[in-house]
CSV table of C-alpha atoms in Angstrom, one decimal:
chain,number,residue,atom,x,y,z
A,1,UNK,CA,117.4,114.2,97.2
A,2,UNK,CA,113.8,114.9,96.1
A,3,UNK,CA,112.3,117.9,97.9
A,4,UNK,CA,109.6,117.4,100.5
A,5,UNK,CA,106.2,119.1,99.8
A,6,UNK,CA,105.3,122.2,101.7
A,7,UNK,CA,102.5,121.7,104.3
A,8,UNK,CA,102.8,125.1,106.1
A,9,UNK,CA,99.2,125.8,105.2
A,10,UNK,CA,97.8,122.8,107.1
A,11,UNK,CA,95.8,123.3,110.4
A,12,UNK,CA,97.1,120.6,112.7
A,13,UNK,CA,94.3,121.1,115.1
A,14,UNK,CA,92.3,118.7,113.0
A,15,UNK,CA,94.9,116.9,110.9
A,16,UNK,CA,97.8,114.5,111.7
A,17,UNK,CA,101.1,116.4,111.4
A,18,UNK,CA,103.8,114.8,109.3
A,19,UNK,CA,106.3,113.0,111.5
A,20,UNK,CA,108.9,110.2,111.4
A,21,UNK,CA,106.4,107.7,109.9
A,22,UNK,CA,105.5,110.1,107.0
A,23,UNK,CA,109.1,110.8,106.2
A,24,UNK,CA,110.0,107.1,106.3
A,25,UNK,CA,107.4,106.5,103.6
A,26,UNK,CA,109.0,109.3,101.5
A,27,UNK,CA,112.4,107.8,101.9
A,28,UNK,CA,111.2,104.4,101.1
A,29,UNK,CA,109.4,105.4,97.9
A,30,UNK,CA,112.4,107.4,96.7
A,31,UNK,CA,114.9,104.7,97.6
A,32,UNK,CA,117.1,103.2,94.8
A,33,UNK,CA,115.5,99.7,95.4
A,34,UNK,CA,111.9,100.9,95.1
A,35,UNK,CA,112.5,103.3,92.2
A,36,UNK,CA,114.0,100.4,90.3
A,37,UNK,CA,111.2,98.0,91.1
A,38,UNK,CA,108.4,100.6,90.4
A,39,UNK,CA,110.1,101.8,87.1
A,40,UNK,CA,110.3,98.2,85.9
A,41,UNK,CA,106.8,97.3,87.1
A,42,UNK,CA,105.2,100.3,85.5
A,43,UNK,CA,107.3,100.9,82.4
A,44,UNK,CA,105.5,102.1,79.3
A,45,UNK,CA,105.0,99.0,77.2
A,46,UNK,CA,102.6,97.6,74.7
A,47,UNK,CA,99.8,95.4,76.1
A,48,UNK,CA,98.2,92.7,73.9
A,49,UNK,CA,94.8,93.7,75.2
A,50,UNK,CA,95.2,97.5,75.0
A,51,UNK,CA,96.8,99.9,72.6
A,52,UNK,CA,99.1,100.9,75.5
A,53,UNK,CA,99.4,100.2,79.2
A,54,UNK,CA,97.0,102.5,81.1
A,55,UNK,CA,98.4,105.2,83.3
A,56,UNK,CA,99.2,103.9,86.8
A,57,UNK,CA,96.8,104.9,89.5
A,58,UNK,CA,98.3,105.7,92.9
A,59,UNK,CA,95.9,105.7,95.9
A,60,UNK,CA,96.8,106.8,99.3
A,61,UNK,CA,94.5,105.9,102.1
A,62,UNK,CA,94.6,108.2,105.2
A,63,UNK,CA,96.3,111.1,103.5
A,64,UNK,CA,96.4,113.4,106.5
A,65,UNK,CA,98.3,116.6,105.4
A,66,UNK,CA,98.8,115.1,101.9
A,67,UNK,CA,102.6,115.2,102.1
A,68,UNK,CA,103.1,111.6,100.9
A,69,UNK,CA,100.6,111.8,98.0
A,70,UNK,CA,102.0,115.2,97.0
A,71,UNK,CA,105.5,113.7,97.0
A,72,UNK,CA,104.8,110.8,94.7
A,73,UNK,CA,102.6,112.9,92.4
A,74,UNK,CA,105.1,115.7,92.0
A,75,UNK,CA,108.0,113.3,91.5
A,76,UNK,CA,106.2,110.7,89.4
A,77,UNK,CA,108.9,110.6,86.7
A,78,UNK,CA,111.7,110.1,89.2
A,79,UNK,CA,109.9,107.4,91.2
A,80,UNK,CA,107.9,105.5,88.5
A,81,UNK,CA,109.9,106.4,85.4
A,82,UNK,CA,106.9,108.0,83.8
A,83,UNK,CA,104.8,111.2,84.4
A,84,UNK,CA,101.4,110.0,83.1
A,85,UNK,CA,100.6,108.9,86.7
A,86,UNK,CA,97.2,109.5,88.3
A,87,UNK,CA,96.9,110.0,92.0
A,88,UNK,CA,93.9,109.8,94.3
A,89,UNK,CA,93.6,110.4,98.1
A,90,UNK,CA,91.1,109.0,100.6
A,91,UNK,CA,90.6,110.1,104.1
A,92,UNK,CA,87.8,109.7,106.7
A,93,UNK,CA,88.5,113.3,107.8
A,94,UNK,CA,87.1,115.9,105.4
A,95,UNK,CA,89.6,118.5,106.7
A,96,UNK,CA,92.4,116.1,105.7
A,97,UNK,CA,90.9,115.9,102.2
A,98,UNK,CA,90.9,119.7,101.9
A,99,UNK,CA,94.5,119.9,103.2
A,100,UNK,CA,95.6,117.1,100.8
A,101,UNK,CA,94.1,118.9,97.8
A,102,UNK,CA,96.0,122.1,98.7
A,103,UNK,CA,99.2,120.3,99.4
A,104,UNK,CA,99.2,118.2,96.2
A,105,UNK,CA,98.2,121.2,94.0
A,106,UNK,CA,100.9,123.3,95.5
A,107,UNK,CA,103.6,120.7,95.0
A,108,UNK,CA,102.4,120.0,91.4
A,109,UNK,CA,102.4,123.7,90.6
A,110,UNK,CA,106.0,124.1,91.9
A,111,UNK,CA,107.1,121.0,89.9
A,112,UNK,CA,105.3,122.3,86.7
A,113,UNK,CA,106.9,125.7,87.1
A,114,UNK,CA,110.4,124.3,87.4
A,115,UNK,CA,109.7,121.9,84.4
A,116,UNK,CA,108.5,124.8,82.2
A,117,UNK,CA,111.5,126.9,83.2
A,118,UNK,CA,113.7,124.2,81.8
A,119,UNK,CA,115.5,123.4,85.0
A,120,UNK,CA,117.7,120.3,84.4
A,121,UNK,CA,116.6,118.5,87.6
A,122,UNK,CA,112.8,119.1,87.0
A,123,UNK,CA,110.3,116.8,85.4
A,124,UNK,CA,106.6,117.0,84.6
A,125,UNK,CA,104.4,116.0,87.6
A,126,UNK,CA,101.6,113.4,87.6
A,127,UNK,CA,98.0,114.3,87.6
A,128,UNK,CA,96.1,114.6,90.8
A,129,UNK,CA,92.4,113.5,90.5
A,130,UNK,CA,90.8,114.2,93.9
A,131,UNK,CA,90.9,113.6,97.6
A,132,UNK,CA,87.8,111.6,98.5
A,133,UNK,CA,86.1,111.6,101.9
A,134,UNK,CA,85.5,108.0,102.8
A,135,UNK,CA,86.3,104.9,104.9
A,136,UNK,CA,89.4,103.0,103.6
A,137,UNK,CA,88.8,101.9,100.0
A,138,UNK,CA,85.0,102.2,100.1
A,139,UNK,CA,84.9,105.0,97.5
A,140,UNK,CA,86.6,103.1,94.6
A,141,UNK,CA,85.9,99.9,92.7
A,142,UNK,CA,87.8,96.7,92.9
A,143,UNK,CA,90.9,96.0,90.8
A,144,UNK,CA,91.9,99.5,89.8
A,145,UNK,CA,94.6,100.4,92.3
A,146,UNK,CA,98.1,100.1,91.0
A,147,UNK,CA,100.0,101.5,93.9
A,148,UNK,CA,98.4,101.7,97.4
A,149,UNK,CA,100.1,103.7,100.2
A,150,UNK,CA,98.8,103.4,103.8
A,151,UNK,CA,100.1,105.1,106.9
A,152,UNK,CA,97.4,103.7,109.2
A,153,UNK,CA,96.4,104.5,112.7
A,154,UNK,CA,98.8,102.0,114.3
A,155,UNK,CA,99.0,103.0,117.9
A,156,UNK,CA,97.6,100.2,120.2
A,157,UNK,CA,94.6,101.6,122.1
A,158,UNK,CA,92.1,99.9,124.5
A,159,UNK,CA,89.2,101.1,122.4
A,160,UNK,CA,88.6,102.0,118.8
A,161,UNK,CA,86.3,104.8,117.9
A,162,UNK,CA,83.5,103.5,115.7
A,163,UNK,CA,83.2,105.0,112.2
A,164,UNK,CA,80.5,107.6,112.5
A,165,UNK,CA,78.2,108.5,109.7
A,166,UNK,CA,79.8,111.0,107.3
A,167,UNK,CA,77.7,114.0,108.2
A,168,UNK,CA,78.3,113.4,111.9
A,169,UNK,CA,82.1,113.0,111.8
A,170,UNK,CA,82.4,115.9,109.4
A,171,UNK,CA,80.2,118.5,111.2
A,172,UNK,CA,80.9,122.2,110.6
A,173,UNK,CA,83.8,123.4,112.7
A,174,UNK,CA,83.8,126.9,114.2
A,175,UNK,CA,81.6,129.8,113.1
A,176,UNK,CA,81.1,133.4,114.1
A,177,UNK,CA,79.8,134.2,117.6
A,178,UNK,CA,80.4,130.7,118.9
A,179,UNK,CA,79.0,130.0,122.4
A,180,UNK,CA,81.0,128.2,125.1
A,181,UNK,CA,79.0,125.0,124.4
A,182,UNK,CA,79.8,125.2,120.6
A,183,UNK,CA,83.5,125.9,121.3
A,184,UNK,CA,83.5,122.7,123.4
A,185,UNK,CA,81.9,120.9,120.5
A,186,UNK,CA,84.7,122.1,118.2
A,187,UNK,CA,87.3,121.0,120.7
A,188,UNK,CA,85.6,117.6,121.0
A,189,UNK,CA,85.5,117.2,117.2
A,190,UNK,CA,89.1,118.1,116.8
A,191,UNK,CA,90.1,115.5,119.4
A,192,UNK,CA,88.0,112.8,117.7
A,193,UNK,CA,89.4,113.6,114.3
A,194,UNK,CA,93.0,113.4,115.5
A,195,UNK,CA,92.2,110.2,117.4
A,196,UNK,CA,91.1,108.6,114.1
A,197,UNK,CA,94.6,109.3,112.7
A,198,UNK,CA,96.5,107.3,115.3
A,199,UNK,CA,94.2,105.0,117.4
A,200,UNK,CA,94.5,101.5,116.0
A,201,UNK,CA,92.7,99.4,118.6
A,202,UNK,CA,94.0,96.0,119.7
A,203,UNK,CA,97.7,95.6,118.8
A,204,UNK,CA,97.1,98.8,116.7
A,205,UNK,CA,95.9,96.5,114.0
A,206,UNK,CA,92.1,96.8,113.8
A,207,UNK,CA,92.1,99.3,111.0
A,208,UNK,CA,95.1,97.8,109.2
A,209,UNK,CA,93.5,94.4,109.3
A,210,UNK,CA,90.4,95.7,107.6
A,211,UNK,CA,92.5,97.1,104.8
A,212,UNK,CA,94.6,94.0,104.4
A,213,UNK,CA,91.4,92.0,103.9
A,214,UNK,CA,90.5,94.3,101.0
A,215,UNK,CA,93.9,94.2,99.3
A,216,UNK,CA,93.6,91.0,97.1
A,217,UNK,CA,90.5,92.4,95.4
A,218,UNK,CA,91.4,96.1,95.3
A,219,UNK,CA,94.9,95.9,93.8
A,220,UNK,CA,95.4,95.5,90.1
A,221,UNK,CA,95.9,91.8,89.7
A,222,UNK,CA,98.8,92.1,87.3
A,223,UNK,CA,100.9,95.0,88.6
A,224,UNK,CA,99.4,96.2,91.9
A,225,UNK,CA,101.7,96.9,94.8
A,226,UNK,CA,101.0,98.2,98.3
A,227,UNK,CA,103.2,100.0,100.8
A,228,UNK,CA,101.9,99.8,104.4
A,229,UNK,CA,103.6,101.2,107.5
A,230,UNK,CA,103.6,99.4,110.8
A,231,UNK,CA,105.2,99.8,114.3
A,232,UNK,CA,106.8,97.1,116.4
A,233,UNK,CA,103.7,96.6,118.6
A,234,UNK,CA,101.7,95.7,115.5
A,235,UNK,CA,103.6,92.4,115.4
A,236,UNK,CA,104.8,92.9,111.8
A,237,UNK,CA,106.4,89.4,111.7
A,238,UNK,CA,103.0,87.9,112.3
A,239,UNK,CA,101.5,90.1,109.6
A,240,UNK,CA,104.2,89.0,107.1
A,241,UNK,CA,103.5,85.3,107.9
A,242,UNK,CA,99.8,85.9,107.4
A,243,UNK,CA,100.2,87.5,104.0
A,244,UNK,CA,102.5,84.8,102.8
A,245,UNK,CA,99.8,82.3,103.5
A,246,UNK,CA,97.5,84.0,101.0
A,247,UNK,CA,99.3,82.0,98.3
A,248,UNK,CA,98.5,82.8,94.6
A,249,UNK,CA,102.0,84.5,94.2
A,250,UNK,CA,101.6,87.1,96.9
A,251,UNK,CA,104.9,88.3,98.3
A,252,UNK,CA,105.7,90.7,101.2
A,253,UNK,CA,109.0,92.3,102.1
A,254,UNK,CA,110.3,94.9,104.6
A,255,UNK,CA,111.6,97.7,102.4
A,256,UNK,CA,111.9,100.5,104.9
A,257,UNK,CA,112.8,100.8,108.6
A,258,UNK,CA,113.7,103.5,111.1
A,259,UNK,CA,116.5,101.2,112.1
A,260,UNK,CA,116.0,101.8,115.8
A,261,UNK,CA,116.4,98.9,118.3
A,262,UNK,CA,115.0,100.4,121.5
A,263,UNK,CA,111.3,101.1,122.2
A,264,UNK,CA,108.1,99.8,120.5
A,265,UNK,CA,107.9,102.7,118.1
A,266,UNK,CA,110.3,101.1,115.7
A,267,UNK,CA,108.7,101.6,112.3
A,268,UNK,CA,108.7,99.4,109.2
A,269,UNK,CA,107.3,99.7,105.7
A,270,UNK,CA,106.0,96.5,104.1
A,271,UNK,CA,105.8,96.1,100.4
A,272,UNK,CA,103.0,93.7,99.3
A,273,UNK,CA,102.5,92.5,95.7
A,274,UNK,CA,102.2,89.6,93.4
A,275,UNK,CA,105.5,88.3,92.1
């Protein structure tokens, strides 16, 4: 079993705390089926248009604490069969970006230390590029994402908080000698940032639907693959049917599940890619 990255440094007043959904993604990525698929899909091979196939780029949207991105970066060799993997995080919450950077760097340092010490179970980690503050895939250009991971805000809510301008949603938190009013501002901001991590609007799908609309152009056309988490109230069967109607070789499969039968919080991980 691959170790879970340490997130003890994260301030969960402003950032989503890893929970069952986060760990389902870890288990899915490390499963025998997905390791085999990813290793084959991203094996080092000669490309007729390049001297060698470029290093895979892993992008996680909505990194939160950074536990998932840290996991796949630190265990790149075990999951993708190669260590020359690049990873990039994106989150609308700048505090999540800071936490992600810390989490991934800590996990990579631990993996590197074990590898240099010659431990038989250790391998060289991938390379973490950055955690970008932005809305979904807006910070990057089309066609470059090889592996996309998304644990979206999937809880159905009556309203969806509009995406505020960057400087407004990322205002300075805290400060010395804070007044009662400023403390209330800090509390309000913390509440709004946490809401962004779980509130999904109608059917819990408003944010996920925006990202799905971007997938065909953002994923690498030849080898791109996406892992997207959903709950039962997101109507995943309807989502699967919708994706299969894209045509052009697109496939979608349920590759991870909590396996629970009671309650709407049953979780699933969809794998979306071209055959």
